[in-house]
Amino acid sequence: MKPRHFLSSLDWSSEELADLAVTALNYKAQGRGRLHEAPDLAGQVLGLLFFNPSVRTRVSCESAMARLGGSATALAAGTDTWRFEERDGVVMDGNTQEHVRELAPVLSGLCDAVGIRKAEMMSGGGSSEAAGASWEELSSDSFLNAFARHSEVPVINLESNAFHPCQGLADMATLRELLGEPRGEKYVLTWAWHPKALPVATPHSQLLAAADSGMRITLLRPEGYSLAPEVVEQARERAESAGGCLEESSDQEDAISGARIICAKSWGRLDAYGQPPERTRPADELRQDWIVNAEKMALTNAARFMHCLPIRRNVIATDEVLDSPSCAVALQATNRLWSAAAVLGRLLG
Ligand code: CP
């Protein structure tokens, strides 16, 4: 039987994800150390393959496995490993030494689940193979999906080009922790200026997290900075099925007024993928207006401020916001641990 993977929240129902978020908060309530009221993963090993840097994702996965009684082993792809190929039928006389058709079954034999982070920056240079590739080419997440097809164990997406479902699930748990019942509450995912064009995977999963939570969502961004239309449409459908709604706006004052959650994130234009850095950098004239500051937070209904981290202070949000009691970024980041434990317990328990 094919294993169940955690590649995108779109492969899981809103109800299943809400159940995982509740499980995550139940694990959190058990406190530090070994989780006893959880599946026992003693003897099970999680393999982690990182093509890009990480703090929260790597540590939360390793910590979650330890607390469930198992263990994790992490490899920096291309540094600790051979260079991998995912294309079928290719003559491997270039830079790559190992095909995913061998790699996936081998890691399936050595590990009980595999987590993979592989994402490109818009101008190339993420996992370094795809400079010049368009969003249409990258959004298929070819390595991750090829690995999952050939894997005999569950595969967890630790951030790809299209999605970051572990961040999304941690956000769902955080929304529930901050608001009790998030359904019907006003949530704003606001674009923020950043000196580089950042990928869209995280805001995609954050949008879906608010949608699966049944919130009244505003996707707030300058003209030309929407997310992938197919993801926005699926988020809209999921929000409506879960009792919420989704609108897009570039009117900051109107969108932020009365919000209970301000979640900030920067991302590049979809047509920036594959372009040189000087063509993809967000316009400087957006810098002044598209930062979360105390004046904007004052328009909200005592909103809590969220961001996935890492965050550039006084670029995405001011010190005043990040050092205020409304700031929930540390809580959100620690919920990565409990949501990773919920996913691992569900896939391996
Ligand atoms: N938010 C997040 O995924 O953090 P890292 O990139 O540090 O893992």
PDB file of N, CA and C in Angstrom, residues 233-289:
ATOM      1  N   GLU A 233      -7.744  30.481  -5.321  1.00  0.00           N
ATOM      2  CA  GLU A 233      -9.094  29.969  -5.578  1.00  0.00           C
ATOM      3  C   GLU A 233      -9.411  28.790  -4.662  1.00  0.00           C
ATOM      4  N   GLN A 234      -8.433  27.907  -4.475  1.00  0.00           N
ATOM      5  CA  GLN A 234      -8.685  26.770  -3.578  1.00  0.00           C
ATOM      6  C   GLN A 234      -8.827  27.247  -2.140  1.00  0.00           C
ATOM      7  N   ALA A 235      -8.052  28.259  -1.761  1.00  0.00           N
ATOM      8  CA  ALA A 235      -8.190  28.818  -0.410  1.00  0.00           C
ATOM      9  C   ALA A 235      -9.586  29.419  -0.236  1.00  0.00           C
ATOM     10  N   ARG A 236     -10.070  30.104  -1.272  1.00  0.00           N
ATOM     11  CA  ARG A 236     -11.408  30.702  -1.189  1.00  0.00           C
ATOM     12  C   ARG A 236     -12.469  29.604  -0.986  1.00  0.00           C
ATOM     13  N   GLU A 237     -12.347  28.534  -1.783  1.00  0.00           N
ATOM     14  CA  GLU A 237     -13.333  27.444  -1.674  1.00  0.00           C
ATOM     15  C   GLU A 237     -13.273  26.795  -0.296  1.00  0.00           C
ATOM     16  N   ARG A 238     -12.048  26.578   0.198  1.00  0.00           N
ATOM     17  CA  ARG A 238     -11.920  25.925   1.513  1.00  0.00           C
ATOM     18  C   ARG A 238     -12.414  26.852   2.614  1.00  0.00           C
ATOM     19  N   ALA A 239     -12.131  28.149   2.501  1.00  0.00           N
ATOM     20  CA  ALA A 239     -12.607  29.103   3.511  1.00  0.00           C
ATOM     21  C   ALA A 239     -14.133  29.079   3.555  1.00  0.00           C
ATOM     22  N   GLU A 240     -14.763  29.112   2.378  1.00  0.00           N
ATOM     23  CA  GLU A 240     -16.226  29.158   2.347  1.00  0.00           C
ATOM     24  C   GLU A 240     -16.818  27.862   2.900  1.00  0.00           C
ATOM     25  N   SER A 241     -16.190  26.712   2.573  1.00  0.00           N
ATOM     26  CA  SER A 241     -16.694  25.439   3.114  1.00  0.00           C
ATOM     27  C   SER A 241     -16.538  25.381   4.628  1.00  0.00           C
ATOM     28  N   ALA A 242     -15.517  26.065   5.141  1.00  0.00           N
ATOM     29  CA  ALA A 242     -15.258  26.010   6.593  1.00  0.00           C
ATOM     30  C   ALA A 242     -15.972  27.139   7.338  1.00  0.00           C
ATOM     31  N   GLY A 243     -16.809  27.924   6.624  1.00  0.00           N
ATOM     32  CA  GLY A 243     -17.592  28.965   7.297  1.00  0.00           C
ATOM     33  C   GLY A 243     -16.990  30.354   7.201  1.00  0.00           C
ATOM     34  N   GLY A 244     -15.938  30.533   6.412  1.00  0.00           N
ATOM     35  CA  GLY A 244     -15.300  31.844   6.286  1.00  0.00           C
ATOM     36  C   GLY A 244     -15.443  32.406   4.894  1.00  0.00           C
ATOM     37  N   CYS A 245     -14.550  33.301   4.518  1.00  0.00           N
ATOM     38  CA  CYS A 245     -14.574  33.910   3.186  1.00  0.00           C
ATOM     39  C   CYS A 245     -13.183  34.469   2.892  1.00  0.00           C
ATOM     40  N   LEU A 246     -12.938  34.834   1.650  1.00  0.00           N
ATOM     41  CA  LEU A 246     -11.635  35.376   1.260  1.00  0.00           C
ATOM     42  C   LEU A 246     -11.837  36.486   0.240  1.00  0.00           C
ATOM     43  N   GLU A 247     -11.205  37.632   0.492  1.00  0.00           N
ATOM     44  CA  GLU A 247     -11.199  38.703  -0.511  1.00  0.00           C
ATOM     45  C   GLU A 247      -9.770  39.192  -0.668  1.00  0.00           C
ATOM     46  N   GLU A 248      -9.491  39.825  -1.812  1.00  0.00           N
ATOM     47  CA  GLU A 248      -8.180  40.436  -2.036  1.00  0.00           C
ATOM     48  C   GLU A 248      -8.350  41.932  -2.047  1.00  0.00           C
ATOM     49  N   SER A 249      -7.329  42.637  -1.545  1.00  0.00           N
ATOM     50  CA  SER A 249      -7.421  44.088  -1.475  1.00  0.00           C
ATOM     51  C   SER A 249      -6.021  44.686  -1.501  1.00  0.00           C
ATOM     52  N   SER A 250      -5.930  45.943  -1.913  1.00  0.00           N
ATOM     53  CA  SER A 250      -4.682  46.690  -1.740  1.00  0.00           C
ATOM     54  C   SER A 250      -4.928  47.928  -0.873  1.00  0.00           C
ATOM     55  N   ASP A 251      -6.101  47.991  -0.243  1.00  0.00           N
ATOM     56  CA  ASP A 251      -6.459  49.116   0.632  1.00  0.00           C
ATOM     57  C   ASP A 251      -6.104  48.736   2.072  1.00  0.00           C
ATOM     58  N   GLN A 252      -4.946  49.211   2.528  1.00  0.00           N
ATOM     59  CA  GLN A 252      -4.439  48.748   3.817  1.00  0.00           C
ATOM     60  C   GLN A 252      -5.333  49.174   4.984  1.00  0.00           C
ATOM     61  N   GLU A 253      -5.755  50.413   4.986  1.00  0.00           N
ATOM     62  CA  GLU A 253      -6.534  50.904   6.126  1.00  0.00           C
ATOM     63  C   GLU A 253      -7.840  50.122   6.264  1.00  0.00           C
ATOM     64  N   ASP A 254      -8.516  49.935   5.138  1.00  0.00           N
ATOM     65  CA  ASP A 254      -9.790  49.215   5.161  1.00  0.00           C
ATOM     66  C   ASP A 254      -9.581  47.756   5.583  1.00  0.00           C
ATOM     67  N   ALA A 255      -8.529  47.121   5.052  1.00  0.00           N
ATOM     68  CA  ALA A 255      -8.310  45.694   5.337  1.00  0.00           C
ATOM     69  C   ALA A 255      -7.936  45.474   6.800  1.00  0.00           C
ATOM     70  N   ILE A 256      -7.100  46.342   7.323  1.00  0.00           N
ATOM     71  CA  ILE A 256      -6.561  46.122   8.666  1.00  0.00           C
ATOM     72  C   ILE A 256      -7.580  46.486   9.751  1.00  0.00           C
ATOM     73  N   SER A 257      -8.480  47.408   9.454  1.00  0.00           N
ATOM     74  CA  SER A 257      -9.444  47.866  10.468  1.00  0.00           C
ATOM     75  C   SER A 257     -10.241  46.685  11.013  1.00  0.00           C
ATOM     76  N   GLY A 258     -10.205  46.531  12.309  1.00  0.00           N
ATOM     77  CA  GLY A 258     -11.007  45.498  12.970  1.00  0.00           C
ATOM     78  C   GLY A 258     -10.418  44.105  12.912  1.00  0.00           C
ATOM     79  N   ALA A 259      -9.220  43.937  12.341  1.00  0.00           N
ATOM     80  CA  ALA A 259      -8.650  42.592  12.229  1.00  0.00           C
ATOM     81  C   ALA A 259      -8.262  42.041  13.605  1.00  0.00           C
ATOM     82  N   ARG A 260      -8.380  40.727  13.733  1.00  0.00           N
ATOM     83  CA  ARG A 260      -7.939  40.059  14.971  1.00  0.00           C
ATOM     84  C   ARG A 260      -6.527  39.490  14.818  1.00  0.00           C
ATOM     85  N   ILE A 261      -6.158  39.226  13.562  1.00  0.00           N
ATOM     86  CA  ILE A 261      -4.814  38.691  13.267  1.00  0.00           C
ATOM     87  C   ILE A 261      -4.216  39.473  12.104  1.00  0.00           C
ATOM     88  N   ILE A 262      -2.990  39.955  12.288  1.00  0.00           N
ATOM     89  CA  ILE A 262      -2.204  40.499  11.179  1.00  0.00           C
ATOM     90  C   ILE A 262      -1.026  39.546  10.985  1.00  0.00           C
ATOM     91  N   CYS A 263      -1.030  38.852   9.862  1.00  0.00           N
ATOM     92  CA  CYS A 263       0.083  37.949   9.544  1.00  0.00           C
ATOM     93  C   CYS A 263       0.856  38.594   8.390  1.00  0.00           C
ATOM     94  N   ALA A 264       2.105  38.946   8.644  1.00  0.00           N
ATOM     95  CA  ALA A 264       2.910  39.629   7.632  1.00  0.00           C
ATOM     96  C   ALA A 264       3.813  38.635   6.919  1.00  0.00           C
ATOM     97  N   LYS A 265       4.027  38.871   5.653  1.00  0.00           N
ATOM     98  CA  LYS A 265       4.950  38.045   4.865  1.00  0.00           C
ATOM     99  C   LYS A 265       5.294  38.819   3.600  1.00  0.00           C
ATOM    100  N   SER A 266       6.509  38.669   3.153  1.00  0.00           N
ATOM    101  CA  SER A 266       6.875  39.222   1.857  1.00  0.00           C
ATOM    102  C   SER A 266       6.953  38.105   0.826  1.00  0.00           C
ATOM    103  N   TRP A 267       6.624  38.432  -0.392  1.00  0.00           N
ATOM    104  CA  TRP A 267       6.825  37.489  -1.491  1.00  0.00           C
ATOM    105  C   TRP A 267       6.997  38.274  -2.779  1.00  0.00           C
ATOM    106  N   GLY A 268       7.601  37.610  -3.750  1.00  0.00           N
ATOM    107  CA  GLY A 268       7.836  38.270  -5.028  1.00  0.00           C
ATOM    108  C   GLY A 268       6.666  38.074  -5.983  1.00  0.00           C
ATOM    109  N   ARG A 269       6.674  38.845  -7.044  1.00  0.00           N
ATOM    110  CA  ARG A 269       5.661  38.658  -8.088  1.00  0.00           C
ATOM    111  C   ARG A 269       5.890  37.307  -8.771  1.00  0.00           C
ATOM    112  N   LEU A 270       4.822  36.633  -9.115  1.00  0.00           N
ATOM    113  CA  LEU A 270       4.989  35.322  -9.758  1.00  0.00           C
ATOM    114  C   LEU A 270       5.780  35.435 -11.056  1.00  0.00           C
ATOM    115  N   ASP A 271       5.619  36.578 -11.766  1.00  0.00           N
ATOM    116  CA  ASP A 271       6.363  36.710 -13.023  1.00  0.00           C
ATOM    117  C   ASP A 271       7.825  37.091 -12.788  1.00  0.00           C
ATOM    118  N   ALA A 272       8.220  37.201 -11.493  1.00  0.00           N
ATOM    119  CA  ALA A 272       9.632  37.465 -11.185  1.00  0.00           C
ATOM    120  C   ALA A 272      10.471  36.178 -11.193  1.00  0.00           C
ATOM    121  N   TYR A 273       9.786  35.013 -11.048  1.00  0.00           N
ATOM    122  CA  TYR A 273      10.557  33.762 -11.064  1.00  0.00           C
ATOM    123  C   TYR A 273      11.357  33.674 -12.351  1.00  0.00           C
ATOM    124  N   GLY A 274      12.629  33.364 -12.208  1.00  0.00           N
ATOM    125  CA  GLY A 274      13.481  33.173 -13.371  1.00  0.00           C
ATOM    126  C   GLY A 274      14.123  34.444 -13.888  1.00  0.00           C
ATOM    127  N   GLN A 275      13.767  35.597 -13.295  1.00  0.00           N
ATOM    128  CA  GLN A 275      14.342  36.867 -13.742  1.00  0.00           C
ATOM    129  C   GLN A 275      15.589  37.194 -12.924  1.00  0.00           C
ATOM    130  N   PRO A 276      16.513  37.991 -13.449  1.00  0.00           N
ATOM    131  CA  PRO A 276      17.692  38.376 -12.666  1.00  0.00           C
ATOM    132  C   PRO A 276      17.307  39.236 -11.456  1.00  0.00           C
ATOM    133  N   PRO A 277      18.125  39.231 -10.365  1.00  0.00           N
ATOM    134  CA  PRO A 277      17.764  39.900  -9.110  1.00  0.00           C
ATOM    135  C   PRO A 277      17.378  41.365  -9.294  1.00  0.00           C
ATOM    136  N   GLU A 278      18.068  42.081 -10.193  1.00  0.00           N
ATOM    137  CA  GLU A 278      17.760  43.507 -10.354  1.00  0.00           C
ATOM    138  C   GLU A 278      16.362  43.728 -10.927  1.00  0.00           C
ATOM    139  N   ARG A 279      15.803  42.687 -11.574  1.00  0.00           N
ATOM    140  CA  ARG A 279      14.437  42.819 -12.128  1.00  0.00           C
ATOM    141  C   ARG A 279      13.383  42.319 -11.136  1.00  0.00           C
ATOM    142  N   THR A 280      13.788  41.587 -10.095  1.00  0.00           N
ATOM    143  CA  THR A 280      12.796  40.963  -9.215  1.00  0.00           C
ATOM    144  C   THR A 280      12.634  41.696  -7.890  1.00  0.00           C
ATOM    145  N   ARG A 281      13.597  42.539  -7.511  1.00  0.00           N
ATOM    146  CA  ARG A 281      13.536  43.244  -6.230  1.00  0.00           C
ATOM    147  C   ARG A 281      12.260  44.098  -6.181  1.00  0.00           C
ATOM    148  N   PRO A 282      11.465  43.942  -5.085  1.00  0.00           N
ATOM    149  CA  PRO A 282      10.259  44.769  -4.984  1.00  0.00           C
ATOM    150  C   PRO A 282      10.602  46.253  -5.078  1.00  0.00           C
ATOM    151  N   ALA A 283       9.717  47.009  -5.714  1.00  0.00           N
ATOM    152  CA  ALA A 283       9.981  48.424  -5.991  1.00  0.00           C
ATOM    153  C   ALA A 283      10.213  49.205  -4.696  1.00  0.00           C
ATOM    154  N   ASP A 284      11.229  50.090  -4.702  1.00  0.00           N
ATOM    155  CA  ASP A 284      11.567  50.863  -3.506  1.00  0.00           C
ATOM    156  C   ASP A 284      10.418  51.761  -3.052  1.00  0.00           C
ATOM    157  N   GLU A 285       9.574  52.196  -3.991  1.00  0.00           N
ATOM    158  CA  GLU A 285       8.491  53.100  -3.575  1.00  0.00           C
ATOM    159  C   GLU A 285       7.440  52.393  -2.713  1.00  0.00           C
ATOM    160  N   LEU A 286       7.489  51.052  -2.667  1.00  0.00           N
ATOM    161  CA  LEU A 286       6.550  50.326  -1.802  1.00  0.00           C
ATOM    162  C   LEU A 286       7.074  50.226  -0.365  1.00  0.00           C
ATOM    163  N   ARG A 287       8.355  50.531  -0.171  1.00  0.00           N
ATOM    164  CA  ARG A 287       9.013  50.265   1.106  1.00  0.00           C
ATOM    165  C   ARG A 287       8.370  51.030   2.262  1.00  0.00           C
ATOM    166  N   GLN A 288       8.109  52.288   2.043  1.00  0.00           N
ATOM    167  CA  GLN A 288       7.611  53.156   3.115  1.00  0.00           C
ATOM    168  C   GLN A 288       6.243  52.706   3.625  1.00  0.00           C
ATOM    169  N   ASP A 289       5.376  52.322   2.687  1.00  0.00           N
ATOM    170  CA  ASP A 289       3.978  52.037   3.038  1.00  0.00           C
ATOM    171  C   ASP A 289       3.747  50.603   3.483  1.00  0.00           C
TER     172      ASP A 289
END
